Tab-separated table of N, CA, C and O in Angstrom:
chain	number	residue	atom	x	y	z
A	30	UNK	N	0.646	-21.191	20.013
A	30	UNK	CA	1.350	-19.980	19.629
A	30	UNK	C	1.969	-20.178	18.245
A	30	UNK	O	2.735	-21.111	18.007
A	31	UNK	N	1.597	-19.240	17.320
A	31	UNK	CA	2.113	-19.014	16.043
A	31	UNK	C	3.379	-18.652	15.748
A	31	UNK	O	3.741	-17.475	15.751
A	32	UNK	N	4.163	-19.669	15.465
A	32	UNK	CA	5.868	-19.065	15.288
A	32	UNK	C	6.024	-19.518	13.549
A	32	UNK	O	5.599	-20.480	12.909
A	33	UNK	N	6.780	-18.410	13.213
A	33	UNK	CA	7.276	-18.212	11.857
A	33	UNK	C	8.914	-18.179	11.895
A	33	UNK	O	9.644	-17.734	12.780
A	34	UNK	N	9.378	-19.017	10.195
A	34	UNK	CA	10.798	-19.510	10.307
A	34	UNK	C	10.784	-19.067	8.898
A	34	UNK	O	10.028	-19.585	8.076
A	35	UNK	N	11.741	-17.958	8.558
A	35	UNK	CA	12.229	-17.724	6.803
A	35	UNK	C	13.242	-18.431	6.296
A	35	UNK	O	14.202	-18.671	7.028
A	36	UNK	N	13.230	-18.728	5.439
A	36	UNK	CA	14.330	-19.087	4.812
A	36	UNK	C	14.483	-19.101	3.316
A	36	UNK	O	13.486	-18.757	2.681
A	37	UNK	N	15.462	-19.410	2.706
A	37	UNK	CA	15.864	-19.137	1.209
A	37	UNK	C	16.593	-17.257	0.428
A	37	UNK	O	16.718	-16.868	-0.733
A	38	UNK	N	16.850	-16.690	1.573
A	38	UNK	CA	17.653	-15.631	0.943
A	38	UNK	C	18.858	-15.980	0.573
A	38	UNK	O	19.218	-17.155	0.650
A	39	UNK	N	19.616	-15.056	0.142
A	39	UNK	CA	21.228	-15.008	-0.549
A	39	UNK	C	21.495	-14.445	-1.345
A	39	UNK	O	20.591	-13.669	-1.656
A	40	UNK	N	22.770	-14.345	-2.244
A	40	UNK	CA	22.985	-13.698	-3.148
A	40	UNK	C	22.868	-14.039	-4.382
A	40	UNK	O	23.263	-15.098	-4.869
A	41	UNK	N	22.112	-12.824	-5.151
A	41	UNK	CA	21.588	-13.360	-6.573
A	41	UNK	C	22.413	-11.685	-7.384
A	41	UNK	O	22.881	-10.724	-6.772
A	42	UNK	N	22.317	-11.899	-8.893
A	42	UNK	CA	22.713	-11.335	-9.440
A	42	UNK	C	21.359	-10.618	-9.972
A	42	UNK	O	20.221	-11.085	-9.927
A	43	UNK	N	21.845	-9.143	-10.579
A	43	UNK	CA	20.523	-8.272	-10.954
A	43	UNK	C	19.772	-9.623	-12.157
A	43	UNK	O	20.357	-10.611	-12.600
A	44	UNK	N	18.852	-9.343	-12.323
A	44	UNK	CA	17.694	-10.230	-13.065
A	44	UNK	C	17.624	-11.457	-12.919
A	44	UNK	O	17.205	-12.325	-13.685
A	45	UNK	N	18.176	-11.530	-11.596
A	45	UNK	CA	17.454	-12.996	-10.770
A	45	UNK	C	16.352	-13.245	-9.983
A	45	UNK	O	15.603	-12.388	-9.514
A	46	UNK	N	16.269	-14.451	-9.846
A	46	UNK	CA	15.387	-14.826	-9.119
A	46	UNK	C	16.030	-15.458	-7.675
A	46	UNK	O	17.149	-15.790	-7.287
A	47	UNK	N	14.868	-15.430	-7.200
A	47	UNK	CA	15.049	-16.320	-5.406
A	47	UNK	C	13.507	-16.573	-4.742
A	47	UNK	O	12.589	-15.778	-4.541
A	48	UNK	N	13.590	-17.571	-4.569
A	48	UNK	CA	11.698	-17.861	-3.334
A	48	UNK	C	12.640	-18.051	-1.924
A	48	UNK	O	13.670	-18.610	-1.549
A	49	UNK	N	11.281	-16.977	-1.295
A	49	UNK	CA	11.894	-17.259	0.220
A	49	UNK	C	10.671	-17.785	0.878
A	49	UNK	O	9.538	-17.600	0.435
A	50	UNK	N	10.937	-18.411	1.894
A	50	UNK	CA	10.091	-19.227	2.361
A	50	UNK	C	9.955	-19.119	3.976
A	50	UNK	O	10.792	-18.901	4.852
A	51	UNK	N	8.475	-19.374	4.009
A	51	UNK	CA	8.305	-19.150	5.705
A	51	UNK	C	7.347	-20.073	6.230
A	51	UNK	O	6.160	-20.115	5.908
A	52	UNK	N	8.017	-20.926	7.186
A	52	UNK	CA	7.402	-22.143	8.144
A	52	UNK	C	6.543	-21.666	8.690
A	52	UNK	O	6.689	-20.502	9.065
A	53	UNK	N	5.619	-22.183	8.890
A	53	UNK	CA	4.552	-21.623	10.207
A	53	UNK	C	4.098	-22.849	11.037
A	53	UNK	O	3.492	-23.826	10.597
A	54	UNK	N	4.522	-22.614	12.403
A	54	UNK	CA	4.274	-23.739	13.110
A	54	UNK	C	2.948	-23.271	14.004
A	54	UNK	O	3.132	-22.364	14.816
A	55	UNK	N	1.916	-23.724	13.914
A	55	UNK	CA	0.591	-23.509	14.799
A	55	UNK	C	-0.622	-23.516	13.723
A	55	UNK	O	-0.577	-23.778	12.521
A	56	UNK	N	-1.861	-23.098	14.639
A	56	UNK	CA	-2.957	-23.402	13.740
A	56	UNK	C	-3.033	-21.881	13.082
A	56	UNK	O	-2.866	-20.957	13.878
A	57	UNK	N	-3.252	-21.576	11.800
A	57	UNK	CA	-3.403	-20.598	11.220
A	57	UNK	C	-4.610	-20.701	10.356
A	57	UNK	O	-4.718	-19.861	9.463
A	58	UNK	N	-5.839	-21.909	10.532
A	58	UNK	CA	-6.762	-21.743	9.492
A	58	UNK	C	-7.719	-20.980	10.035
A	58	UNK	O	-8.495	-20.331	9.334
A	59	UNK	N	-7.753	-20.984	11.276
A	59	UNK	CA	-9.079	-19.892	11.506
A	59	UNK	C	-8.846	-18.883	11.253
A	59	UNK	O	-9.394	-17.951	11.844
A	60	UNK	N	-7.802	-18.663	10.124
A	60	UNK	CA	-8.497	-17.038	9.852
A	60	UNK	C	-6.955	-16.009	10.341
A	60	UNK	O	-6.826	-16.168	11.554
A	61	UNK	N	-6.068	-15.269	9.918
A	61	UNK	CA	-4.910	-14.874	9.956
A	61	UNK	C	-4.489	-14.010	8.580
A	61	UNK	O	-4.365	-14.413	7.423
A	62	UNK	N	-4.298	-12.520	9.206
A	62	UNK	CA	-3.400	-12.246	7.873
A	62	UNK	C	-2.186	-12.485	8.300
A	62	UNK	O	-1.729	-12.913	9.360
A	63	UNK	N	-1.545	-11.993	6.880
A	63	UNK	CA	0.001	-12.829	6.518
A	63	UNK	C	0.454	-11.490	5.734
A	63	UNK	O	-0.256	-10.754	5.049
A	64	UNK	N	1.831	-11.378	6.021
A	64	UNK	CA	2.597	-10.402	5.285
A	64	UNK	C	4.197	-10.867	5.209
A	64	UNK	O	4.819	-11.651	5.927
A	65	UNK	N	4.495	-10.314	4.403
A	65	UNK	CA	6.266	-9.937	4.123
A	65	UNK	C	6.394	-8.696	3.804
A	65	UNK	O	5.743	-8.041	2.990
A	66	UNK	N	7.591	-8.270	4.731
A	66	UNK	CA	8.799	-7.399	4.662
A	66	UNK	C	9.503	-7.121	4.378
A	66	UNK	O	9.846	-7.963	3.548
A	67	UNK	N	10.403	-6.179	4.426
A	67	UNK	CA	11.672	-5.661	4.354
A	67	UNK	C	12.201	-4.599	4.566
A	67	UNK	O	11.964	-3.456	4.175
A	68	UNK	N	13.164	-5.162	5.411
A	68	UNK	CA	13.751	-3.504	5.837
A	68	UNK	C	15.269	-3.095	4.803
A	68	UNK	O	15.858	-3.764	3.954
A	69	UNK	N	15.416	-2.275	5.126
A	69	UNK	CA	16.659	-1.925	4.599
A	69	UNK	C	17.609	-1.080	6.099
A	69	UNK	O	16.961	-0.559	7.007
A	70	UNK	N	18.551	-1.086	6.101
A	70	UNK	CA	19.502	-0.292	7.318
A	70	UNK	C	19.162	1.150	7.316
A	70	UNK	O	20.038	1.712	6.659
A	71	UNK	N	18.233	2.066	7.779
A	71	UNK	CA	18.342	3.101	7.657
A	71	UNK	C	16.815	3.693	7.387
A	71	UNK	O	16.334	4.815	7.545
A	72	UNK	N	16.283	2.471	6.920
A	72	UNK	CA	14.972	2.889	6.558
A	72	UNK	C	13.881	1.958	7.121
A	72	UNK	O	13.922	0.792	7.513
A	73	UNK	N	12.675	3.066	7.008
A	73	UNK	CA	11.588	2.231	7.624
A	73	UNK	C	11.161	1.070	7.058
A	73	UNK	O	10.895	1.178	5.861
A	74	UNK	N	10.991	-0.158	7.608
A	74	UNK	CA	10.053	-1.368	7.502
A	74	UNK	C	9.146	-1.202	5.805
A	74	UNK	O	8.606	-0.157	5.444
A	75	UNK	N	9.168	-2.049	5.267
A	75	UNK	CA	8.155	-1.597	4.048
A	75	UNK	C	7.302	-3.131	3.774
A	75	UNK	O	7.953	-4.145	3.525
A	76	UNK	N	6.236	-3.149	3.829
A	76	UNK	CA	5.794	-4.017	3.536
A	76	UNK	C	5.171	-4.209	2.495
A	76	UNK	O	4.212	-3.548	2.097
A	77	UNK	N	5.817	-5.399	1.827
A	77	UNK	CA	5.927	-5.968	0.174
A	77	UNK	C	4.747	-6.856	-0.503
A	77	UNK	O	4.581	-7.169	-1.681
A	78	UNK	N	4.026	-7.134	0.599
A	78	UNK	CA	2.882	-8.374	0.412
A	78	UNK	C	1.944	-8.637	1.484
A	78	UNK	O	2.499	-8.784	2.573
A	79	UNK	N	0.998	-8.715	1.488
A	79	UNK	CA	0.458	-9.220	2.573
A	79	UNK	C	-1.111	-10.083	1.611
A	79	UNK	O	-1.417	-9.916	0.430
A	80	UNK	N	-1.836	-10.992	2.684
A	80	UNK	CA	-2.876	-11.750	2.049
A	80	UNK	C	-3.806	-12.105	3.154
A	80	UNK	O	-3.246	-11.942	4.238
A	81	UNK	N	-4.863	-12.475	3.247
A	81	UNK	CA	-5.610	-13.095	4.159
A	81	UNK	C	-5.978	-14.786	3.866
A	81	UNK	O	-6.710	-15.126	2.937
A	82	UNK	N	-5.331	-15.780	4.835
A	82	UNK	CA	-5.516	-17.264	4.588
A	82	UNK	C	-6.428	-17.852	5.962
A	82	UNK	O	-6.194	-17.539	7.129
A	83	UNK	N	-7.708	-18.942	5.411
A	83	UNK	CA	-7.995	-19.645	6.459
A	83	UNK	C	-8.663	-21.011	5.525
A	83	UNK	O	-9.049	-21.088	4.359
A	84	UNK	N	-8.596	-21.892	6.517
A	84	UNK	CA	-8.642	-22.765	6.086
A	84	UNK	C	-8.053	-23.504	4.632
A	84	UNK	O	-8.563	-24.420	3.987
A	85	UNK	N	-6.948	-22.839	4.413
A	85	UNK	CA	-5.716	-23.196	3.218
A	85	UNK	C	-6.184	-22.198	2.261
A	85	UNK	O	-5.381	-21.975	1.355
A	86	UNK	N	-7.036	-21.684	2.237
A	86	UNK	CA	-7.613	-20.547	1.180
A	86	UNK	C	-6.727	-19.329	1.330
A	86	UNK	O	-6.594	-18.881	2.469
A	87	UNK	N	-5.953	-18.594	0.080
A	87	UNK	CA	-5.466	-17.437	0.565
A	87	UNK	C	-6.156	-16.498	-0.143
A	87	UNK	O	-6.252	-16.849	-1.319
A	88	UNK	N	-6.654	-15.497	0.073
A	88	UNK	CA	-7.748	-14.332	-0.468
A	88	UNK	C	-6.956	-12.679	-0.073
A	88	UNK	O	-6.392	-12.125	0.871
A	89	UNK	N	-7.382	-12.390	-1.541
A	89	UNK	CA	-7.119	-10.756	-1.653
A	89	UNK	C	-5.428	-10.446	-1.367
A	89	UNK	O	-4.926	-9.786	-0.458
A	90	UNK	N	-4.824	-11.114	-2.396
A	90	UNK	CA	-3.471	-10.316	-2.021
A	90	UNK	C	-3.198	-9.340	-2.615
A	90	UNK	O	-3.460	-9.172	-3.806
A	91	UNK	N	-2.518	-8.381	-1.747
A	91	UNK	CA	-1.722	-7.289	-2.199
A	91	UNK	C	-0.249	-6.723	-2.059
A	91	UNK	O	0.516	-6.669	-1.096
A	92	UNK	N	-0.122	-6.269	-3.560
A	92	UNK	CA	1.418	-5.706	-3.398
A	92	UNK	C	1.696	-4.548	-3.255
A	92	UNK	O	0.884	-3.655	-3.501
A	93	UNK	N	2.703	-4.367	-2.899
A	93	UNK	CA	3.464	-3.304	-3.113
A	93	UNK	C	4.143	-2.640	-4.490
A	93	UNK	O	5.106	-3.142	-5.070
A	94	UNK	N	3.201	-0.952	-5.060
A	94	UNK	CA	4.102	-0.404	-6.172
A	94	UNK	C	5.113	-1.119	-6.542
A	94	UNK	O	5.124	-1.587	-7.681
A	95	UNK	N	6.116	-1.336	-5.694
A	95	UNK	CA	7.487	-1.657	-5.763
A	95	UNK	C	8.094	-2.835	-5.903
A	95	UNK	O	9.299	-3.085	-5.932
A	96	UNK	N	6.904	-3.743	-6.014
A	96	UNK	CA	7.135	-4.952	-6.665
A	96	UNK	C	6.283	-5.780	-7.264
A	96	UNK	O	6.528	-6.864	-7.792
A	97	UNK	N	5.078	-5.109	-7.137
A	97	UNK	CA	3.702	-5.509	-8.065
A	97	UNK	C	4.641	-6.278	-9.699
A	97	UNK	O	5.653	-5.792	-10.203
A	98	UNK	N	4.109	-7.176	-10.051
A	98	UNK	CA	4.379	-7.733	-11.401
A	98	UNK	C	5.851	-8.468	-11.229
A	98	UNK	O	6.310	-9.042	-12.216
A	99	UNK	N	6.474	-8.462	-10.194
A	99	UNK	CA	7.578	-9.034	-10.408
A	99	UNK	C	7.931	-10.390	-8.793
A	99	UNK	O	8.736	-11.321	-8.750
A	100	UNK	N	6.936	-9.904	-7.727
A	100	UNK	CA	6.619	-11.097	-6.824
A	100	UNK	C	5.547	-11.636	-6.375
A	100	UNK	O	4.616	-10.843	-6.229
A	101	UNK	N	5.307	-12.924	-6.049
A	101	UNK	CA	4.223	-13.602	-5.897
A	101	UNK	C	4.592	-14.643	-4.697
A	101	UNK	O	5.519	-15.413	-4.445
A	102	UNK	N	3.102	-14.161	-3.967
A	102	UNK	CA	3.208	-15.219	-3.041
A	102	UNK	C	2.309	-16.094	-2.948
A	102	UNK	O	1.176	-15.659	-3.150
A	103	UNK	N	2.418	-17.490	-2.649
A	103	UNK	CA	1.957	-18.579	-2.657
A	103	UNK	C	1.394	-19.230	-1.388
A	103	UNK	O	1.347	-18.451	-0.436
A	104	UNK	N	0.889	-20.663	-1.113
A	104	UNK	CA	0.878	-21.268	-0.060
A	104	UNK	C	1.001	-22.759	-0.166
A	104	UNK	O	0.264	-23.262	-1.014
A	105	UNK	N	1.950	-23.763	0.667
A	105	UNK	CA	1.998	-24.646	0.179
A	105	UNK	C	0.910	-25.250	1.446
A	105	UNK	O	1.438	-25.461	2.538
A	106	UNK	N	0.031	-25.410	1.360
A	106	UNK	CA	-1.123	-26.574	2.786
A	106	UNK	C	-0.433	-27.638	3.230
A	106	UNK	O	-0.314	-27.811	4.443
A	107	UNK	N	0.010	-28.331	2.506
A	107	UNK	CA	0.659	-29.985	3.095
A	107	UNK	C	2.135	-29.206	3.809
A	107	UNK	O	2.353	-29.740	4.897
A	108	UNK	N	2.928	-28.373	3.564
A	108	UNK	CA	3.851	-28.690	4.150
A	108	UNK	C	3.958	-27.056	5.046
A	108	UNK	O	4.983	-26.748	5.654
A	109	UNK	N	2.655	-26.087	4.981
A	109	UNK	CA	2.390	-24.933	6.010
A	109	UNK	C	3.483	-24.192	6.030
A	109	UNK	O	4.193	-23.833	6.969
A	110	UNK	N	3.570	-23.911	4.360
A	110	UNK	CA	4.546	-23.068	4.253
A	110	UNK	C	4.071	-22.096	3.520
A	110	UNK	O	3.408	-22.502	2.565
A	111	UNK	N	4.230	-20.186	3.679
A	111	UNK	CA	3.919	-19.448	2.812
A	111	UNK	C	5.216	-19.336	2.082
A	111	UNK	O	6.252	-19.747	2.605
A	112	UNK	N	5.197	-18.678	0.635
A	112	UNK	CA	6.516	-18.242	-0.190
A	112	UNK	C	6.239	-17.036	-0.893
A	112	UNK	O	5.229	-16.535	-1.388
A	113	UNK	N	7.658	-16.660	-0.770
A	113	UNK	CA	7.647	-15.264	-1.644
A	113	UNK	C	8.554	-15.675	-3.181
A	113	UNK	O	9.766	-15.808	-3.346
A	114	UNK	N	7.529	-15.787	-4.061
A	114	UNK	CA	8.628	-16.097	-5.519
A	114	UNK	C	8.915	-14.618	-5.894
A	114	UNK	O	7.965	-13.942	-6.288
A	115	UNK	N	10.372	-13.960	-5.787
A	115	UNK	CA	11.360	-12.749	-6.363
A	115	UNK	C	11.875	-12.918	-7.718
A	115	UNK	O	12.805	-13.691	-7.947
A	116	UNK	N	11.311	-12.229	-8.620
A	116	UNK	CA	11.908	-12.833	-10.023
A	116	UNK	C	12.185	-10.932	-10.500
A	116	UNK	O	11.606	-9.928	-10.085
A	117	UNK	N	13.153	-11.073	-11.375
A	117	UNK	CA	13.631	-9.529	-12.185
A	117	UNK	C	14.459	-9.375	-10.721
A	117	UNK	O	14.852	-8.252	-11.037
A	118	UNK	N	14.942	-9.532	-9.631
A	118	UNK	CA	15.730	-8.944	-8.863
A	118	UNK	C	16.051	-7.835	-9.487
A	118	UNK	O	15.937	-7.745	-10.710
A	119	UNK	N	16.587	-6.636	-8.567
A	119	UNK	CA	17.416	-5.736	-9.049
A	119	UNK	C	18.473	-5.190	-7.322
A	119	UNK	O	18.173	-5.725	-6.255
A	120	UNK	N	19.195	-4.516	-7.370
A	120	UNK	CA	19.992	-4.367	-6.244
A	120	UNK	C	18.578	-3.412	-5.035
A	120	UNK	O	18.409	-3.343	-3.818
A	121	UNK	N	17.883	-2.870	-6.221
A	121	UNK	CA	17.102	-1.834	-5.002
A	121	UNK	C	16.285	-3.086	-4.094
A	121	UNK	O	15.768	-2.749	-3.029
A	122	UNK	N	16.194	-4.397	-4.505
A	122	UNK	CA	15.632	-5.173	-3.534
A	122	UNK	C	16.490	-5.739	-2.565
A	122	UNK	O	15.929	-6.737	-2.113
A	123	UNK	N	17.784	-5.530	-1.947
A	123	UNK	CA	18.227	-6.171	-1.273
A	123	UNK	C	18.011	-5.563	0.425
A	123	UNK	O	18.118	-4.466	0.973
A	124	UNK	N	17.716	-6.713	0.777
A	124	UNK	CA	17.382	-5.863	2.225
A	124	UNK	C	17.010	-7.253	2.748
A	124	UNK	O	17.011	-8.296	2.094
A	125	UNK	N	16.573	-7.031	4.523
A	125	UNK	CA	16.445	-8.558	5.086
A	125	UNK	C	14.681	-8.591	4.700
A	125	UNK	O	13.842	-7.691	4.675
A	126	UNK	N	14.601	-10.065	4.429
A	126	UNK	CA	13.219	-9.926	4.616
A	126	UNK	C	12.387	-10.829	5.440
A	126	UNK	O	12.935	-11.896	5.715
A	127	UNK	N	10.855	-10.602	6.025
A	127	UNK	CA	10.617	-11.037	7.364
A	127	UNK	C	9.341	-11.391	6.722
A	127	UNK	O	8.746	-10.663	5.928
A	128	UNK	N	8.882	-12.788	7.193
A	128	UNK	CA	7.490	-12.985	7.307
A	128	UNK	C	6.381	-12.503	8.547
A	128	UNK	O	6.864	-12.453	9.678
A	129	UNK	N	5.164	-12.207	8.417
A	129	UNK	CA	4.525	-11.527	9.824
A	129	UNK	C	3.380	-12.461	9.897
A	129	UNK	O	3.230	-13.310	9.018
A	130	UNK	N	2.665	-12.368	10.769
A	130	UNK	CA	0.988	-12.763	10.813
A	130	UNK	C	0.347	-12.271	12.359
A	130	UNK	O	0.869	-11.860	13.396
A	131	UNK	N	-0.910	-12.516	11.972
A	131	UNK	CA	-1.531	-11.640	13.073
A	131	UNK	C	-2.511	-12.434	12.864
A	131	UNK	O	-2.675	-12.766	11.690
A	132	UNK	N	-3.827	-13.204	14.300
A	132	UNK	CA	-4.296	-13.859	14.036
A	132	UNK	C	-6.297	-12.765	13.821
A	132	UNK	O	-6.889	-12.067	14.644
A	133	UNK	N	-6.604	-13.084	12.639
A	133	UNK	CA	-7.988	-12.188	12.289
A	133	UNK	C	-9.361	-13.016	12.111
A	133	UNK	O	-10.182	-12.731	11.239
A	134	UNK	N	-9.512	-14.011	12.978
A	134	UNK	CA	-10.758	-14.089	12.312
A	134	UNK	C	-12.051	-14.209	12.541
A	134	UNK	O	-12.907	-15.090	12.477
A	135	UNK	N	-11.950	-12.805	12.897
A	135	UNK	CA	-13.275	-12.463	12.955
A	135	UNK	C	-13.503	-10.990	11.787
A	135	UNK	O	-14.251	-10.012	11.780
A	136	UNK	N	-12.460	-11.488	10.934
A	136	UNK	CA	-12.877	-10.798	9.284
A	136	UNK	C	-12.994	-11.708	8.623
A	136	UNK	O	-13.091	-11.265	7.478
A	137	UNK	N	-13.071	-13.133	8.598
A	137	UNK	CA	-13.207	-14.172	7.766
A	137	UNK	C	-14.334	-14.115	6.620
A	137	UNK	O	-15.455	-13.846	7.051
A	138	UNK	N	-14.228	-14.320	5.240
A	138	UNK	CA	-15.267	-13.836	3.977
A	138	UNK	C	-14.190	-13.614	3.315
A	138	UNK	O	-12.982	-13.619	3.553
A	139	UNK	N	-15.144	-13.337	2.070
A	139	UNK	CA	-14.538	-13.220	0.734
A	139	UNK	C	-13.915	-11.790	0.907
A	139	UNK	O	-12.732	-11.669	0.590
A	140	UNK	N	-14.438	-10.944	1.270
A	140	UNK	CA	-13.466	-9.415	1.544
A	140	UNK	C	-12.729	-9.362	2.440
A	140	UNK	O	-12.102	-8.305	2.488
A	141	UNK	N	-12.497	-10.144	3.286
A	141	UNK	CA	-10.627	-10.148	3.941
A	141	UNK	C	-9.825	-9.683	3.277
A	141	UNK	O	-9.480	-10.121	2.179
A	142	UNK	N	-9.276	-8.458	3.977
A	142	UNK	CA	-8.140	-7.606	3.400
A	142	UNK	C	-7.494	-7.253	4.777
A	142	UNK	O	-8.110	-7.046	5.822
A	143	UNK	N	-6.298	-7.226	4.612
A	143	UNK	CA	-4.815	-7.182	5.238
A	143	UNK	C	-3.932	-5.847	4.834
A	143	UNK	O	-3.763	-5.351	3.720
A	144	UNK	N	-3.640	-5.609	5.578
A	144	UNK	CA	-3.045	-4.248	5.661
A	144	UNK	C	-1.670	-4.606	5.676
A	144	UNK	O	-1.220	-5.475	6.422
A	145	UNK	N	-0.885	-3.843	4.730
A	145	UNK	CA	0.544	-3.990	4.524
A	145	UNK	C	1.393	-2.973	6.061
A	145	UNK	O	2.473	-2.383	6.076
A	146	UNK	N	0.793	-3.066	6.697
A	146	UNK	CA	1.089	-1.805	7.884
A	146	UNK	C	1.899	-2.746	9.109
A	146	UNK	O	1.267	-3.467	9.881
A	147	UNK	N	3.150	-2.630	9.138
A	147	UNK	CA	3.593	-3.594	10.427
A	147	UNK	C	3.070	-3.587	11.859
A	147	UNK	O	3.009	-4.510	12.670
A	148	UNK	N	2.686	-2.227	11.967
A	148	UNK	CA	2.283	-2.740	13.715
A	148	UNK	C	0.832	-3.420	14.190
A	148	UNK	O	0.320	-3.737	15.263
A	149	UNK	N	0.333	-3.476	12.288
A	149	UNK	CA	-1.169	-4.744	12.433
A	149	UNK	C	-0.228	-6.199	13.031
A	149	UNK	O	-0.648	-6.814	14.011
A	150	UNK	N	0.797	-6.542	12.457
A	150	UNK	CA	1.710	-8.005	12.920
A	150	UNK	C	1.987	-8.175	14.253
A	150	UNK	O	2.594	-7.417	15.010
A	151	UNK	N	1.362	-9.504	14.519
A	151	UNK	CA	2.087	-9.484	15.992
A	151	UNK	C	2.838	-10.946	16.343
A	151	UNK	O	3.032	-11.532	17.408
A	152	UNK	N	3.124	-11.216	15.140
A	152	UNK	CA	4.183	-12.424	15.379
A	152	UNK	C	5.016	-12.308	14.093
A	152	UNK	O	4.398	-11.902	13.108
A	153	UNK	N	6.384	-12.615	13.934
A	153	UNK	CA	7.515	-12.133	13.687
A	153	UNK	C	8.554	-13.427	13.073
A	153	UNK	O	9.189	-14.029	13.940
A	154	UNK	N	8.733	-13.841	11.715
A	154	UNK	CA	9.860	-14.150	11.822
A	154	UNK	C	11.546	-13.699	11.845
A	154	UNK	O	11.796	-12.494	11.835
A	155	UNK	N	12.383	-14.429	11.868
A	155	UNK	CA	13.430	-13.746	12.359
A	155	UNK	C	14.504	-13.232	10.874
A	155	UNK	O	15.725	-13.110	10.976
A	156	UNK	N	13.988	-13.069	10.008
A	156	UNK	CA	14.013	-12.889	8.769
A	156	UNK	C	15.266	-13.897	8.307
A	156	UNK	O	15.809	-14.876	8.819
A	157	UNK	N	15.482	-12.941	6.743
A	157	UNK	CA	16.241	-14.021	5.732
A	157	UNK	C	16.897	-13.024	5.046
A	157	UNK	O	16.013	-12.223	4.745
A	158	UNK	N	18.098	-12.571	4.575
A	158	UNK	CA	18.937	-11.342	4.336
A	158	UNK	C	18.737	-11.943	2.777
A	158	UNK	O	18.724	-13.150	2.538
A	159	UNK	N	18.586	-10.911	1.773
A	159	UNK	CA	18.679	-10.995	0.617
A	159	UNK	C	19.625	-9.720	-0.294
A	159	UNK	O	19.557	-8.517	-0.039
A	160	UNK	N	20.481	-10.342	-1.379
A	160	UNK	CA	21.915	-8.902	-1.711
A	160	UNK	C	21.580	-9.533	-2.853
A	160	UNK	O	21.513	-10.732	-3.122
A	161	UNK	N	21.336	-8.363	-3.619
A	161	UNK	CA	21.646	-8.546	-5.320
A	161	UNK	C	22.165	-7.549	-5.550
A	161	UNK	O	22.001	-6.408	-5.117
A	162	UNK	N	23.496	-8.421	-6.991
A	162	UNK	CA	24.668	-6.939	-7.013
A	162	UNK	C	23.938	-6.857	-8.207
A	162	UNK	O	22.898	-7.438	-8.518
A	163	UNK	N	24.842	-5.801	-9.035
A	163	UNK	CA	24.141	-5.321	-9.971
A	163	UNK	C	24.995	-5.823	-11.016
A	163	UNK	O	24.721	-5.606	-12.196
């Protein structure tokens, strides 16, 4: 069973940066998309990133309008960690944010694509609260 652990939110000032980071304990190379979140209090779920990884390969990521050019996510293999690098912060990004995955592979190939859509996720971390003042 695939369990996910975030960590690295807090408080940053507008035109900061922060990487948040998410453990993944289980096998995830056969094939799994991967996303990050964020909610805000009041509003629906928005999902900020998502990618398709197997076998340490991560393929076809996509962002979100809303933060295209300013976050990037990564994968570290040796230590089975995905990351979200947040750089330009501004206050409209503060909200909790959650890593997801869902296990896919039987889309495995070079066109693996992942849907930024939460109820594709069916495993959940317990997120990581992020506040930037302005």
């Amino acid at each position: 069973q695939v369990q996910l652990l975030e960590s690295g939110g807090g408080s940053v000032q507008a035109g900061g940066s922060l990487r948040l980071s998410c453990v993944v304990s289980g096998y995830i190379n056969s094939g799994y998309c991967m996303a990050w979140f964020r909610r805000v209090p009041g509003k629906e779920r928005e999902g900020i990133a998502s990618l398709y990884t197997y076998d340490g390969f991560i393929l076809n990521r996509d962002y979100a309008d809303s933060v295209k050019g300013r976050f990037t996510v990564t994968r570290d293999n040796a230590k089975n960690t995905l990351y979200l690098q947040m750089n330009t912060l501004n206050p409209e990004d503060s909200a909790m944010y959650y890593c997801a995955a869902d296990p896919r592979p039987e889309i495995k190939g070079p066109g693996a694509s992942c849907a930024r859509d939460a109820v594709q996720y069916s495993r959940w971390g317990q997120g990581t609260q992020v506040t930037v003042s302005a």
